[in-house]
Amino acid sequence: MRKNIVAGNWKMNMNQEQTVQLIEDLKKALPSNDASIMIAPTFVNLAKAVELTKGTSIEVVAQNMHFEASGAFTGEISADMLKNIGIKTVILGHSERRAYFGETDDLLAKKVTAAIENQMQVVFCFGEELEDRKSDQHFDVVGAQLKNALFELPASAWSQLILAYEPVWAIGTGETASAEQAQEMHAFIRKTIADQYDSTIADHVSVLYGGSVKPTNASEIFSKPDVDGGLIGGASLKAEDFSGIAVAFS
Ligand code: PGA
């Protein structure tokens, strides 16, 4: 069901001590409003984070996952391992995974399927590069990313999906898509899903925006009708900034 979500992607930041501190700070600073809060610490700190957030409204989620159930896949983590420590949601398809670790649409389709079959929720990330936007290909690129990774899924899988549109040119660059650019793309995303499945599925999926969201621009972006919140990188590493973003839903 569509809901307002503010998700913090901590990436490869925060050792265990820092993780503990940031969670304690967040517990004090986060507003209580209708936004669902997610944080994604690194794998080694997930169990600790789950323990520290028990009984709070903060959900701890993973940044990645392998599609196989178990076996000789050195360095990888399975859905079962995540679920076993209380993780119910995984981020897949982040542009850094695509760019630096060679994750393709085909691989992501396998990962998404594995997560869905394991009854996990997926925050699926996608978005165009700067050249795509400059050459006016951004809608085609985003449409293809959705189709290649998600459109083989049965309609029933969509209740486990959250989408995160993250234009690569806006990630960690300080350059944000304008609220109008975000709304335009989010409306296109819903239309593409409605054409492939139906309008109920398109209306019910939460679509987050990601890319240099800050306390100063969050309310404007989140106020757009097809934007249901944000996936936050840099600004999720400071309790004050992350809370300042979550306040946008108050
Ligand atoms: P940023 O990262 O907020 O630092 O731009 C967003 C993301 O990578 O999800």
CSV table of C-alpha atoms and ligand atoms in Angstrom, one decimal:
chain,number,residue,atom,x,y,z
A,1,MET,CA,0.0,0.0,0.0
A,2,ARG,CA,1.2,3.5,-0.9
A,3,LYS,CA,2.8,5.3,2.1
A,4,ASN,CA,5.2,8.1,2.9
A,5,ILE,CA,8.7,6.8,3.4
A,6,VAL,CA,12.0,8.4,4.3
A,7,ALA,CA,14.8,5.9,3.9
A,8,GLY,CA,18.5,6.5,4.8
A,9,ASN,CA,21.1,4.7,2.7
A,10,TRP,CA,24.2,4.8,4.8
A,11,LYS,CA,26.3,3.2,2.1
A,12,MET,CA,29.9,2.3,3.3
A,13,ASN,CA,29.8,4.7,6.2
A,14,MET,CA,29.6,4.3,10.0
A,15,ASN,CA,31.5,1.7,12.0
A,16,GLN,CA,29.8,0.0,14.9
A,17,GLU,CA,30.4,2.8,17.4
A,18,GLN,CA,29.2,5.4,15.0
A,19,THR,CA,26.2,3.3,14.1
A,20,VAL,CA,25.2,3.1,17.7
A,21,GLN,CA,25.6,6.8,18.2
A,22,LEU,CA,23.6,7.7,15.1
A,23,ILE,CA,20.7,5.5,16.0
A,24,GLU,CA,20.6,6.9,19.5
A,25,ASP,CA,20.6,10.4,18.0
A,26,LEU,CA,17.9,9.5,15.6
A,27,LYS,CA,15.7,8.1,18.3
A,28,LYS,CA,15.7,11.5,20.0
A,29,ALA,CA,15.5,13.6,16.9
A,30,LEU,CA,13.0,11.9,14.5
A,31,PRO,CA,9.6,13.5,14.5
A,32,SER,CA,6.6,11.3,15.0
A,33,ASN,CA,4.5,11.8,11.9
A,34,ASP,CA,3.0,9.5,9.3
A,35,ALA,CA,6.3,8.9,7.5
A,36,SER,CA,7.8,5.4,7.7
A,37,ILE,CA,11.4,5.6,8.6
A,38,MET,CA,14.0,3.2,7.2
A,39,ILE,CA,17.8,3.1,7.8
A,40,ALA,CA,20.3,1.0,5.9
A,41,PRO,CA,23.6,0.5,7.8
A,42,THR,CA,26.3,-1.8,6.4
A,43,PHE,CA,25.9,-5.6,6.7
A,44,VAL,CA,28.2,-5.9,9.7
A,45,ASN,CA,26.1,-3.5,11.8
A,46,LEU,CA,22.7,-4.7,10.8
A,47,ALA,CA,22.1,-7.1,13.8
A,48,LYS,CA,23.2,-4.4,16.2
A,49,ALA,CA,20.9,-1.8,14.5
A,50,VAL,CA,18.0,-4.2,14.7
A,51,GLU,CA,18.6,-4.7,18.4
A,52,LEU,CA,18.9,-0.9,19.1
A,53,THR,CA,15.7,0.0,17.1
A,54,LYS,CA,13.4,-2.7,18.7
A,55,GLY,CA,10.2,-1.1,19.8
A,56,THR,CA,10.8,2.1,17.8
A,57,SER,CA,9.3,3.1,14.4
A,58,ILE,CA,12.7,2.8,12.7
A,59,GLU,CA,13.0,-0.1,10.3
A,60,VAL,CA,16.5,-1.4,9.6
A,61,VAL,CA,17.0,-2.5,6.0
A,62,ALA,CA,19.8,-4.1,4.0
A,63,GLN,CA,21.7,-2.4,1.1
A,64,ASN,CA,22.1,-5.5,-1.1
A,65,MET,CA,21.5,-9.2,-1.2
A,66,HIS,CA,22.5,-12.2,-3.4
A,67,PHE,CA,19.8,-14.1,-5.3
A,68,GLU,CA,21.0,-17.6,-4.4
A,69,ALA,CA,19.8,-19.2,-1.2
A,70,SER,CA,23.2,-20.4,0.0
A,71,GLY,CA,26.5,-21.9,-1.3
A,72,ALA,CA,29.9,-21.1,-2.6
A,73,PHE,CA,29.4,-17.3,-3.2
A,74,THR,CA,32.3,-15.8,-1.2
A,75,GLY,CA,31.4,-12.4,0.3
A,76,GLU,CA,27.7,-12.6,-0.4
A,77,ILE,CA,24.6,-12.5,1.8
A,78,SER,CA,21.4,-14.4,1.3
A,79,ALA,CA,17.8,-13.4,1.9
A,80,ASP,CA,17.5,-16.1,4.6
A,81,MET,CA,20.5,-14.6,6.5
A,82,LEU,CA,18.9,-11.2,6.5
A,83,LYS,CA,15.5,-12.5,7.6
A,84,ASN,CA,17.1,-14.5,10.3
A,85,ILE,CA,18.3,-11.3,12.0
A,86,GLY,CA,15.0,-9.5,11.6
A,87,ILE,CA,15.6,-7.7,8.3
A,88,LYS,CA,12.4,-7.6,6.1
A,89,THR,CA,13.4,-5.1,3.4
A,90,VAL,CA,16.4,-4.8,1.0
A,91,ILE,CA,17.5,-2.1,-1.3
A,92,LEU,CA,18.4,-3.4,-4.8
A,93,GLY,CA,19.6,-1.8,-8.0
A,94,HIS,CA,21.3,1.2,-6.5
A,95,SER,CA,23.2,3.1,-9.2
A,96,GLU,CA,26.5,2.5,-7.3
A,97,ARG,CA,25.9,-1.2,-7.4
A,98,ARG,CA,25.2,-0.9,-11.1
A,99,ALA,CA,28.2,1.4,-11.9
A,100,TYR,CA,30.9,0.0,-9.6
A,101,PHE,CA,29.9,-3.7,-9.2
A,102,GLY,CA,28.6,-4.4,-12.7
A,103,GLU,CA,25.0,-5.1,-11.6
A,104,THR,CA,22.9,-5.4,-14.7
A,105,ASP,CA,19.1,-5.4,-15.2
A,106,ASP,CA,19.2,-9.2,-15.7
A,107,LEU,CA,21.0,-9.8,-12.4
A,108,LEU,CA,18.7,-7.4,-10.7
A,109,ALA,CA,15.7,-9.2,-12.0
A,110,LYS,CA,17.0,-12.4,-10.3
A,111,LYS,CA,17.7,-10.5,-7.1
A,112,VAL,CA,14.3,-8.9,-7.0
A,113,THR,CA,12.6,-12.3,-7.7
A,114,ALA,CA,14.6,-14.0,-4.9
A,115,ALA,CA,13.7,-11.3,-2.5
A,116,ILE,CA,10.0,-11.4,-3.4
A,117,GLU,CA,10.0,-15.2,-3.1
A,118,ASN,CA,11.5,-14.8,0.3
A,119,GLN,CA,8.6,-12.6,1.3
A,120,MET,CA,10.9,-9.6,1.6
A,121,GLN,CA,10.1,-6.0,0.6
A,122,VAL,CA,12.3,-4.5,-2.0
A,123,VAL,CA,13.3,-0.8,-2.5
A,124,PHE,CA,14.2,-1.0,-6.2
A,125,CYS,CA,16.4,1.9,-7.4
A,126,PHE,CA,16.8,3.1,-11.0
A,127,GLY,CA,17.4,6.3,-12.8
A,128,GLU,CA,19.1,7.8,-15.9
A,129,GLU,CA,22.6,9.2,-16.3
A,130,LEU,CA,23.3,12.8,-17.2
A,131,GLU,CA,24.0,11.9,-20.9
A,132,ASP,CA,20.6,10.2,-21.1
A,133,ARG,CA,18.8,13.3,-19.9
A,134,LYS,CA,20.9,15.6,-22.1
A,135,SER,CA,20.0,13.5,-25.2
A,136,ASP,CA,16.4,13.4,-24.1
A,137,GLN,CA,16.5,9.6,-23.6
A,138,HIS,CA,15.6,9.7,-19.9
A,139,PHE,CA,12.1,8.3,-20.2
A,140,ASP,CA,13.3,5.5,-22.5
A,141,VAL,CA,16.1,4.6,-20.1
A,142,VAL,CA,13.9,4.5,-17.0
A,143,GLY,CA,11.1,2.6,-18.9
A,144,ALA,CA,13.7,0.0,-20.0
A,145,GLN,CA,15.1,-0.3,-16.4
A,146,LEU,CA,11.6,-1.0,-15.0
A,147,LYS,CA,10.7,-3.4,-17.8
A,148,ASN,CA,13.9,-5.4,-17.7
A,149,ALA,CA,14.1,-5.9,-14.0
A,150,LEU,CA,10.4,-5.9,-12.8
A,151,PHE,CA,7.9,-6.6,-15.6
A,152,GLU,CA,8.2,-10.4,-15.5
A,153,LEU,CA,7.0,-10.3,-11.9
A,154,PRO,CA,3.4,-11.4,-11.2
A,155,ALA,CA,1.0,-8.6,-10.2
A,156,SER,CA,0.9,-10.0,-6.7
A,157,ALA,CA,4.6,-9.1,-6.2
A,158,TRP,CA,3.9,-5.4,-6.5
A,159,SER,CA,2.6,-5.2,-2.9
A,160,GLN,CA,6.2,-6.0,-1.8
A,161,LEU,CA,7.8,-3.3,-4.0
A,162,ILE,CA,8.8,0.3,-3.3
A,163,LEU,CA,10.4,2.2,-6.1
A,164,ALA,CA,13.2,4.8,-5.8
A,165,TYR,CA,13.8,7.0,-8.8
A,166,GLU,CA,17.3,8.3,-8.5
A,167,PRO,CA,18.8,10.3,-11.4
A,168,VAL,CA,22.5,9.4,-11.3
A,169,TRP,CA,23.5,13.0,-12.0
A,170,ALA,CA,21.8,14.0,-8.8
A,171,ILE,CA,23.4,11.4,-6.4
A,172,GLY,CA,25.9,12.9,-4.1
A,173,THR,CA,26.5,15.8,-6.4
A,174,GLY,CA,24.5,18.5,-4.6
A,175,GLU,CA,22.5,18.9,-7.7
A,176,THR,CA,18.9,17.9,-7.2
A,177,ALA,CA,16.2,17.3,-9.8
A,178,SER,CA,13.7,20.1,-9.5
A,179,ALA,CA,10.4,19.1,-7.9
A,180,GLU,CA,8.8,19.4,-11.4
A,181,GLN,CA,11.4,17.0,-12.9
A,182,ALA,CA,10.8,14.5,-10.2
A,183,GLN,CA,7.0,14.8,-10.5
A,184,GLU,CA,7.2,14.4,-14.3
A,185,MET,CA,9.3,11.3,-14.0
A,186,HIS,CA,7.2,9.8,-11.2
A,187,ALA,CA,4.0,10.3,-13.2
A,188,PHE,CA,5.7,8.6,-16.2
A,189,ILE,CA,6.7,5.7,-13.9
A,190,ARG,CA,3.1,5.2,-12.7
A,191,LYS,CA,1.8,5.4,-16.3
A,192,THR,CA,4.4,2.8,-17.4
A,193,ILE,CA,3.3,0.5,-14.6
A,194,ALA,CA,-0.4,1.1,-15.3
A,195,ASP,CA,0.1,0.2,-19.0
A,196,GLN,CA,1.9,-3.0,-18.1
A,197,TYR,CA,-0.2,-4.1,-15.1
A,198,ASP,CA,-3.1,-1.8,-14.1
A,199,SER,CA,-3.8,1.5,-12.5
A,200,THR,CA,-4.5,0.1,-9.1
A,201,ILE,CA,-1.0,-1.3,-8.9
A,202,ALA,CA,0.4,1.9,-10.3
A,203,ASP,CA,-1.5,4.0,-7.8
A,204,HIS,CA,-0.6,1.8,-4.8
A,205,VAL,CA,3.2,1.5,-5.2
A,206,SER,CA,5.3,4.0,-3.2
A,207,VAL,CA,7.7,5.9,-5.5
A,208,LEU,CA,10.5,7.7,-3.7
A,209,TYR,CA,12.9,10.3,-5.1
A,210,GLY,CA,16.6,10.1,-4.4
A,211,GLY,CA,19.5,12.4,-5.2
A,212,SER,CA,20.8,15.2,-3.0
A,213,VAL,CA,17.6,15.5,-0.9
A,214,LYS,CA,18.2,17.9,2.0
A,215,PRO,CA,16.2,19.5,4.8
A,216,THR,CA,16.0,22.6,2.6
A,217,ASN,CA,14.5,20.9,-0.5
A,218,ALA,CA,12.6,17.9,0.9
A,219,SER,CA,9.2,19.5,1.5
A,220,GLU,CA,9.0,20.9,-2.0
A,221,ILE,CA,9.9,17.6,-3.6
A,222,PHE,CA,7.7,15.5,-1.3
A,223,SER,CA,4.7,17.8,-1.8
A,224,LYS,CA,4.4,16.6,-5.4
A,225,PRO,CA,1.5,14.2,-5.9
A,226,ASP,CA,3.4,11.3,-7.3
A,227,VAL,CA,6.4,11.6,-4.9
A,228,ASP,CA,6.0,9.5,-1.7
A,229,GLY,CA,9.2,10.3,0.0
A,230,GLY,CA,12.9,10.0,-0.4
A,231,LEU,CA,15.9,7.7,-0.4
A,232,ILE,CA,18.6,9.8,1.3
A,233,GLY,CA,22.4,9.3,1.1
A,234,GLY,CA,24.6,12.0,2.5
A,235,ALA,CA,22.0,13.7,4.6
A,236,SER,CA,21.0,10.4,6.3
A,237,LEU,CA,24.4,10.4,8.1
A,238,LYS,CA,23.5,13.2,10.5
A,239,ALA,CA,20.5,12.8,12.8
A,240,GLU,CA,19.6,16.5,12.5
A,241,ASP,CA,19.6,16.5,8.7
A,242,PHE,CA,17.7,13.2,8.4
A,243,SER,CA,15.1,14.3,10.9
A,244,GLY,CA,14.9,17.7,9.1
A,245,ILE,CA,13.9,15.7,6.0
A,246,ALA,CA,11.4,13.5,7.8
A,247,VAL,CA,9.8,16.6,9.2
A,248,ALA,CA,8.6,17.4,5.7
A,249,PHE,CA,5.7,15.0,6.3
A,250,SER,CA,4.5,16.8,9.4
B,1,PGA,P1,22.6,11.4,-1.9
B,1,PGA,O1,22.5,9.9,-2.3
B,1,PGA,O2,21.4,11.8,-1.1
B,1,PGA,O3,23.9,11.5,-1.2
B,1,PGA,O4,22.6,12.1,-3.2
B,1,PGA,C1,21.2,9.3,-2.6
B,1,PGA,C2,21.4,7.8,-2.8
B,1,PGA,O5,22.4,7.4,-3.3
B,1,PGA,O6,20.5,7.0,-2.5
